[in-house]
Short mmCIF file of C-alpha atoms in Angstrom, two decimals:
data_model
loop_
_atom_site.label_atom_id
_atom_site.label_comp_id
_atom_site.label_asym_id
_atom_site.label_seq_id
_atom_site.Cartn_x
_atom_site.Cartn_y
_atom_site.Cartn_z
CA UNK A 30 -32.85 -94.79 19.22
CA UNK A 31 -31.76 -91.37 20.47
CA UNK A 32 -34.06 -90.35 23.46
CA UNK A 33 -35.26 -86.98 24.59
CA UNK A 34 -32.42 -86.18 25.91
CA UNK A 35 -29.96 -86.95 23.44
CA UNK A 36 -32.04 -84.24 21.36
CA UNK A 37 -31.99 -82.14 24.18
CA UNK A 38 -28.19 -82.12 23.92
CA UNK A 39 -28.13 -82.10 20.24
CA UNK A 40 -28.60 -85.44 19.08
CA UNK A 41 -24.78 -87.11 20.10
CA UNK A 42 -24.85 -91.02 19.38
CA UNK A 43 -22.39 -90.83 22.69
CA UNK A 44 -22.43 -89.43 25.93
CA UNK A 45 -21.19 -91.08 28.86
CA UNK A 46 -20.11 -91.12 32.46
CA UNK A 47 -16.85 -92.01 33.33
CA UNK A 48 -15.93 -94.39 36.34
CA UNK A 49 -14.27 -93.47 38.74
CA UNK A 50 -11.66 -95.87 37.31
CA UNK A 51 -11.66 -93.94 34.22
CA UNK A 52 -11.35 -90.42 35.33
CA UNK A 53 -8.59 -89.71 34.54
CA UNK A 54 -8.19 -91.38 31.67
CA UNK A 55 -11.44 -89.53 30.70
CA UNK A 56 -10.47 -85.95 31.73
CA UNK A 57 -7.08 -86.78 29.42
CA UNK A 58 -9.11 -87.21 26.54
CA UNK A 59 -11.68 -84.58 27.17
CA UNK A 60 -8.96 -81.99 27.27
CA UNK A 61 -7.44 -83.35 23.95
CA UNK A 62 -10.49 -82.45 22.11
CA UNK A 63 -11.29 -79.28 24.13
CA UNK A 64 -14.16 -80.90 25.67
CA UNK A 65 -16.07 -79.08 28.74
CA UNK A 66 -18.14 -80.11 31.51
CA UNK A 67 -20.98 -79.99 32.52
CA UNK A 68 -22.37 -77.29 35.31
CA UNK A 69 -23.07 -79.51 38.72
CA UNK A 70 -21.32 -82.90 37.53
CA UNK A 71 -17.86 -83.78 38.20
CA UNK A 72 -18.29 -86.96 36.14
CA UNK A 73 -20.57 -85.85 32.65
CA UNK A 74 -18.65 -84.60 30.52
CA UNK A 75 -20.23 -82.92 27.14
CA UNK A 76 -18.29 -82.01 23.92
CA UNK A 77 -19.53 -79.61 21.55
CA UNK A 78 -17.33 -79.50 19.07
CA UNK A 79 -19.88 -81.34 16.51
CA UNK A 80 -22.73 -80.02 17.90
CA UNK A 81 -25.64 -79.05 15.16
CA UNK A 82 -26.78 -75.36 14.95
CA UNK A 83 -29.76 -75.87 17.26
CA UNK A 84 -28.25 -77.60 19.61
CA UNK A 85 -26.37 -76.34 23.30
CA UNK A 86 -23.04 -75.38 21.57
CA UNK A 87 -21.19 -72.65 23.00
CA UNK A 88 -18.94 -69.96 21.83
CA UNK A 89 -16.78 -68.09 23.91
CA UNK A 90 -16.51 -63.85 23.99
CA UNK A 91 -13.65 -61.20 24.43
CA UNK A 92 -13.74 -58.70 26.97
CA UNK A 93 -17.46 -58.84 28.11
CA UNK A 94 -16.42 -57.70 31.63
CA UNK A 95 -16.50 -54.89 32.86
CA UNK A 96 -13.55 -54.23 31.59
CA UNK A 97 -13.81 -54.54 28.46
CA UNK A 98 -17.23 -52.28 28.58
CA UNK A 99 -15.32 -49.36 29.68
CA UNK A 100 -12.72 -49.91 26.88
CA UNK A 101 -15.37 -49.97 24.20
CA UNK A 102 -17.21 -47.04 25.73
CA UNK A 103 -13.87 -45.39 25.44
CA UNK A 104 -12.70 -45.98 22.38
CA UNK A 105 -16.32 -45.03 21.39
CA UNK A 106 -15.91 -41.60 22.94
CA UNK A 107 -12.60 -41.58 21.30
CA UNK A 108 -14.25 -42.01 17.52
CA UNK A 109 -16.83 -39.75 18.48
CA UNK A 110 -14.18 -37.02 18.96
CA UNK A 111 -12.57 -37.88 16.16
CA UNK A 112 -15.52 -37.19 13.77
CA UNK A 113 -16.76 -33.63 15.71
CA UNK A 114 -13.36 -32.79 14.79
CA UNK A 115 -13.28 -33.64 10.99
CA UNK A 116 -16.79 -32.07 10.87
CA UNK A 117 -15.64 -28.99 12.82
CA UNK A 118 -12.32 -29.11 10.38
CA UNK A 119 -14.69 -29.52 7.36
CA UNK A 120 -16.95 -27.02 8.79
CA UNK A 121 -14.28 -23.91 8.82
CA UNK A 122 -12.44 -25.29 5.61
CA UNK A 123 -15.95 -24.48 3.57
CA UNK A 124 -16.15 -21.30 5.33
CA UNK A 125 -13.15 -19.79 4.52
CA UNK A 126 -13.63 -21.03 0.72
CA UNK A 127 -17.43 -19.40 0.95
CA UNK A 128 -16.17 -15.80 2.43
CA UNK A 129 -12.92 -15.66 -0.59
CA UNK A 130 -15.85 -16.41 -3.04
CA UNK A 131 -18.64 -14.43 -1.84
CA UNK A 132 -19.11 -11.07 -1.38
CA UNK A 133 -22.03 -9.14 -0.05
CA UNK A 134 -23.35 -6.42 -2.37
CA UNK A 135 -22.18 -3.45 -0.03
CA UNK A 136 -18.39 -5.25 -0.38
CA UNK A 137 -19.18 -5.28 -4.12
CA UNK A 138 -20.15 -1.20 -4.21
CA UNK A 139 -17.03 -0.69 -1.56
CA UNK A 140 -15.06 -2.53 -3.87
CA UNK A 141 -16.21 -0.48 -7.23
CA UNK A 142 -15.93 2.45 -5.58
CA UNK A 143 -12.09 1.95 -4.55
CA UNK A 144 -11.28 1.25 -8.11
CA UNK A 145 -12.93 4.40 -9.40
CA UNK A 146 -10.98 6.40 -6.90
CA UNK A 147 -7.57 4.37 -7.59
CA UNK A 148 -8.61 5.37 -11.88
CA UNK A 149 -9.34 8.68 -10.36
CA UNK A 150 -6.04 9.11 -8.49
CA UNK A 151 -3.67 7.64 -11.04
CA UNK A 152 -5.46 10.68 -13.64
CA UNK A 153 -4.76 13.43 -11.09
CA UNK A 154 -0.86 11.56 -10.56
CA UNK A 155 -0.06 12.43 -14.40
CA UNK A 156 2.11 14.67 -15.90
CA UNK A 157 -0.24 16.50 -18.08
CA UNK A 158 -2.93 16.91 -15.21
CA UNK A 159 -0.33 18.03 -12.42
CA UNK A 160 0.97 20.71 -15.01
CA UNK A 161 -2.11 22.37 -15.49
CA UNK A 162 -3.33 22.22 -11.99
CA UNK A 163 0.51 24.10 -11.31
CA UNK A 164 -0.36 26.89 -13.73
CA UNK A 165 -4.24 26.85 -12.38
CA UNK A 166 -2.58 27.28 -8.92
CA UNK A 167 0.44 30.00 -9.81
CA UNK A 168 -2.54 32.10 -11.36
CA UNK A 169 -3.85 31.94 -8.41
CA UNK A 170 -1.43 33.04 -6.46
CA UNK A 171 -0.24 35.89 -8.64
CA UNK A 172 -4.43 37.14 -8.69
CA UNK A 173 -4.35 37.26 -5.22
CA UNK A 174 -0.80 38.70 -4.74
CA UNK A 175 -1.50 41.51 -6.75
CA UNK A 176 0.21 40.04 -9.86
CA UNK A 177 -2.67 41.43 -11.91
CA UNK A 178 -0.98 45.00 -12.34
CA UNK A 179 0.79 44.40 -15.99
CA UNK A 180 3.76 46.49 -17.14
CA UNK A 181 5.20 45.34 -19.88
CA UNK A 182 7.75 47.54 -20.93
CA UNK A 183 11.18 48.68 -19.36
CA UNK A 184 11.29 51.84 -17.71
CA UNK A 185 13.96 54.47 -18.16
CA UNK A 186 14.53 55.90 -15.05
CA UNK A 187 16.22 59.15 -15.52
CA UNK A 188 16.72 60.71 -11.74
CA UNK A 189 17.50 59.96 -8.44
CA UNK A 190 14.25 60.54 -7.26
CA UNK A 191 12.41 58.23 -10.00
CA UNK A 192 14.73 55.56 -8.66
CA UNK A 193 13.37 56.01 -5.39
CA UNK A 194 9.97 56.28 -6.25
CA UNK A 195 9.99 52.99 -8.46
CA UNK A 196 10.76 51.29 -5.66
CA UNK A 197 8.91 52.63 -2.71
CA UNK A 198 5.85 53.56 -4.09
CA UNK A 199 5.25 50.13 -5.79
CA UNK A 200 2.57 47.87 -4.59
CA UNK A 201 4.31 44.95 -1.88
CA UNK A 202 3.54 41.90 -3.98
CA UNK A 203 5.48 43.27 -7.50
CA UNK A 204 8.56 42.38 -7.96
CA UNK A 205 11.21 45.25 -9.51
CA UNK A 206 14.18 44.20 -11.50
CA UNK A 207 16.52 47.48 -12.05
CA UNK A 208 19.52 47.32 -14.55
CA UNK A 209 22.33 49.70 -13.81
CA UNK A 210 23.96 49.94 -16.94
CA UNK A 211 26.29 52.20 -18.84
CA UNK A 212 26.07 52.87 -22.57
CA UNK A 213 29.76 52.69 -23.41
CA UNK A 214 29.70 48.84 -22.43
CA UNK A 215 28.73 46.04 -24.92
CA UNK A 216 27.56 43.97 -22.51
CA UNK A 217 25.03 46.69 -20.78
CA UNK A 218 23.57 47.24 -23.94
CA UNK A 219 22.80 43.64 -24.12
CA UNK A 220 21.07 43.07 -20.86
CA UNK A 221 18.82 45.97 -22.14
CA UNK A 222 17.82 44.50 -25.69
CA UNK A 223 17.63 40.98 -23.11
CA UNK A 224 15.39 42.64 -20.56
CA UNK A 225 13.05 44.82 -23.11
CA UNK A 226 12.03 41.04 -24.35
CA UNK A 227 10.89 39.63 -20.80
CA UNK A 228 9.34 42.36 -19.85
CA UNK A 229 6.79 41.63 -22.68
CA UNK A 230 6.92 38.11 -21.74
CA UNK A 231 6.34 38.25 -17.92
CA UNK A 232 4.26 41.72 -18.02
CA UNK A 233 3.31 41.00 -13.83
CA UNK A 234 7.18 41.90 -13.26
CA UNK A 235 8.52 45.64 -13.29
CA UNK A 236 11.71 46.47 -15.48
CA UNK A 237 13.31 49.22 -15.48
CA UNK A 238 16.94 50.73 -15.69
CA UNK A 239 19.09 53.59 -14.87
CA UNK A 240 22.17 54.99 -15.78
CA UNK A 241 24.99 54.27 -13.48
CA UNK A 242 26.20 58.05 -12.93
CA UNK A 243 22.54 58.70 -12.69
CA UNK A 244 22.07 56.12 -9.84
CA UNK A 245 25.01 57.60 -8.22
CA UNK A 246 27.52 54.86 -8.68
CA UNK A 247 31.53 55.26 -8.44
CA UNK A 248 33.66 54.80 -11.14
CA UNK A 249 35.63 51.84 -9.81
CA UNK A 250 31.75 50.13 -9.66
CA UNK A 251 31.39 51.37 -13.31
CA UNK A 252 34.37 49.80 -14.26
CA UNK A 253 34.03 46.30 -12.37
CA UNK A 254 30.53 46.08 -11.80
CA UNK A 255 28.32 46.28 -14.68
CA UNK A 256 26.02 45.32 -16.21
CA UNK A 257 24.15 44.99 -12.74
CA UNK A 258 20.95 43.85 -11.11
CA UNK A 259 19.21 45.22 -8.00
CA UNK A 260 15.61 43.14 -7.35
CA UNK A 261 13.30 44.58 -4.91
CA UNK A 262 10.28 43.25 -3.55
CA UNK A 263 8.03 45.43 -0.95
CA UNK A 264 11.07 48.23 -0.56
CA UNK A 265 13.60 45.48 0.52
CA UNK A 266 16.34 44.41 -1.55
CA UNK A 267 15.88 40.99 -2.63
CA UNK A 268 18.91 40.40 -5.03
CA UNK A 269 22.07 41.80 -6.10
CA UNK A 270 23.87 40.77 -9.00
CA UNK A 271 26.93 42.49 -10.43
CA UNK A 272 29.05 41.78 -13.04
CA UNK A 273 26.41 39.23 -14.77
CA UNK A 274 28.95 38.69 -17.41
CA UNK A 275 30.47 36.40 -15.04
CA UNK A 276 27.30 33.91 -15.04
CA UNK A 277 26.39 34.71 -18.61
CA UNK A 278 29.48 35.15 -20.35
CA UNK A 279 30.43 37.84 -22.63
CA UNK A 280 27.44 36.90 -25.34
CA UNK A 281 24.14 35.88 -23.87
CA UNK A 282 20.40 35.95 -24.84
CA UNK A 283 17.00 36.86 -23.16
CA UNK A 284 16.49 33.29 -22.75
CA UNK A 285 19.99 32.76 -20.82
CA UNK A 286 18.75 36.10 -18.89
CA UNK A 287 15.37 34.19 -18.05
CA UNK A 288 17.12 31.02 -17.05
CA UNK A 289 19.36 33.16 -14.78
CA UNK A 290 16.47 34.82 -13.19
CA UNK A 291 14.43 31.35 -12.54
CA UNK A 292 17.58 29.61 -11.26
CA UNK A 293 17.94 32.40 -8.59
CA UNK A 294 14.41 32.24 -7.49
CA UNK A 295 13.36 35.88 -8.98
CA UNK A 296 10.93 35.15 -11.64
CA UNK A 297 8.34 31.84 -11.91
CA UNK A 298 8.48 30.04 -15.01
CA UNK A 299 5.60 31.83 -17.31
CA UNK A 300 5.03 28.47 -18.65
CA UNK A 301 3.59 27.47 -15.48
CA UNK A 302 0.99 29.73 -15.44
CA UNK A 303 0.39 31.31 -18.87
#
């Protein structure tokens, strides 16, 4: 029958004490079944192996010095980091995914009102609009530069004196165009039919024309400088162009004469402000 303490040490059918005979013999066999023993006898020796689950068996830990507390409070610091990080990672990725898909309503009115102004801009940038705002603005220009006196016909010029007074006595802002001409040349008589025709068409611009023994001019000029045009603008001379049969040729039009004029910077295109 198993007595208290053979419960008390979970029931074995077999405990013993070894001789002193036997020690050896005992410890041998002890440490070939991993046996332990006891606390305070050299002799009792207790295995465990079999022992029941309410009984005194023993398990062994890892690392439960102190030690191995410092390790685990490490590596727990170390996962802690670990996660603040993710969560901080996390954290900023949502952010930035919020703030590209969410605007305030001020952003949304900023955001309008740049794309009415870009609409706005690209109608002011074409053609049709600049045009008109270029004859808007040459009108302008011409109102305030006294522009507004019309002519519109060619003036004959028939003394020395009218010459003088055509130009002098003309307001600063007109320009004068004055064809020295002869009547026996082709080409003179031209320029004149040329001349009568923008002088209707650009009315802001004085014509006019005088004879070249009436202007004064020598006979070599007549000969190798006509048809010729002096332009005058505030009682300075502006532009001098002889022999225009050289740029024209020999049979020209008013609109080759016009071309002439607007290449040379006398006259403004009329279509850019009629």
């Amino acid at each position: 029958m198993a007595t208290l303490e053979d419960k008390l040490l979970g029931e074995k059918l077999e405990y013993y004490c070894s001789s002193s005979e036997g020690e050896d013999n005992g410890e041998d066999a002890d440490d070939a079944r991993g046996s332990k023993k006891g606390p305070g006898s050299s002799g009792l020796t207790i295995d465990t192996s079999d022992a029941p689950a309410g009984g005194f068996r023993q398990k062994s830990s890892t690392n439960t010095g102190p030690k191995g507390v410092v390790k685990d409070w490490q590596r727990f610091k170390q996962l802690e980091a670990e996660r603040r990080d993710e969560s901080e990672r996390q954290r900023i990725a949502l952010a930035k995914k919020l703030s590209m898909t969410t605007s305030t309503a001020a952003e949304d009115e900023e955001r309008r009102r740049q794309e009415d102004l870009d609409a706005e801009f690209a109608e002011l940038m074409s053609e049709d609009f600049l045009q008109q705002y270029q004859k808007q603005r040459m009108a302008e220009m011409l109102r305030q530069t006294g522009h507004h006196q019309q002519f519109g016909k060619v003036q004959q010029l028939s003394t020395h004196a009218e010459f003088l007074a055509c130009v002098e006595q003309e307001n600063k802002h007109t320009t004068i165009i004055i064809h020295i001409y002869e009547k026996a040349l082709t080409a003179c008589a031209t320029l004149n039919n040329c001349l009568d025709t923008l002088a209707s068409e650009y009315p802001s611009i004085k014509f006019a024309k005088i004879c070249s023994s009436v202007a004064g001019m020598s006979r070599d000029f007549r000969t190798k400088g006509l048809p010729a045009l002096l332009v005058y603008k505030a009682q300075a001379l502006i532009g001098n162009f002889v022999r225009l049969t050289d740029d024209l040729s020999d049979d020209f039009f008013a609109s080759d004469v016009e071309s002439f004029l607007i290449e040379n910077g006398i006259i403004v295109d009329k279509a850019l402000y009629n």
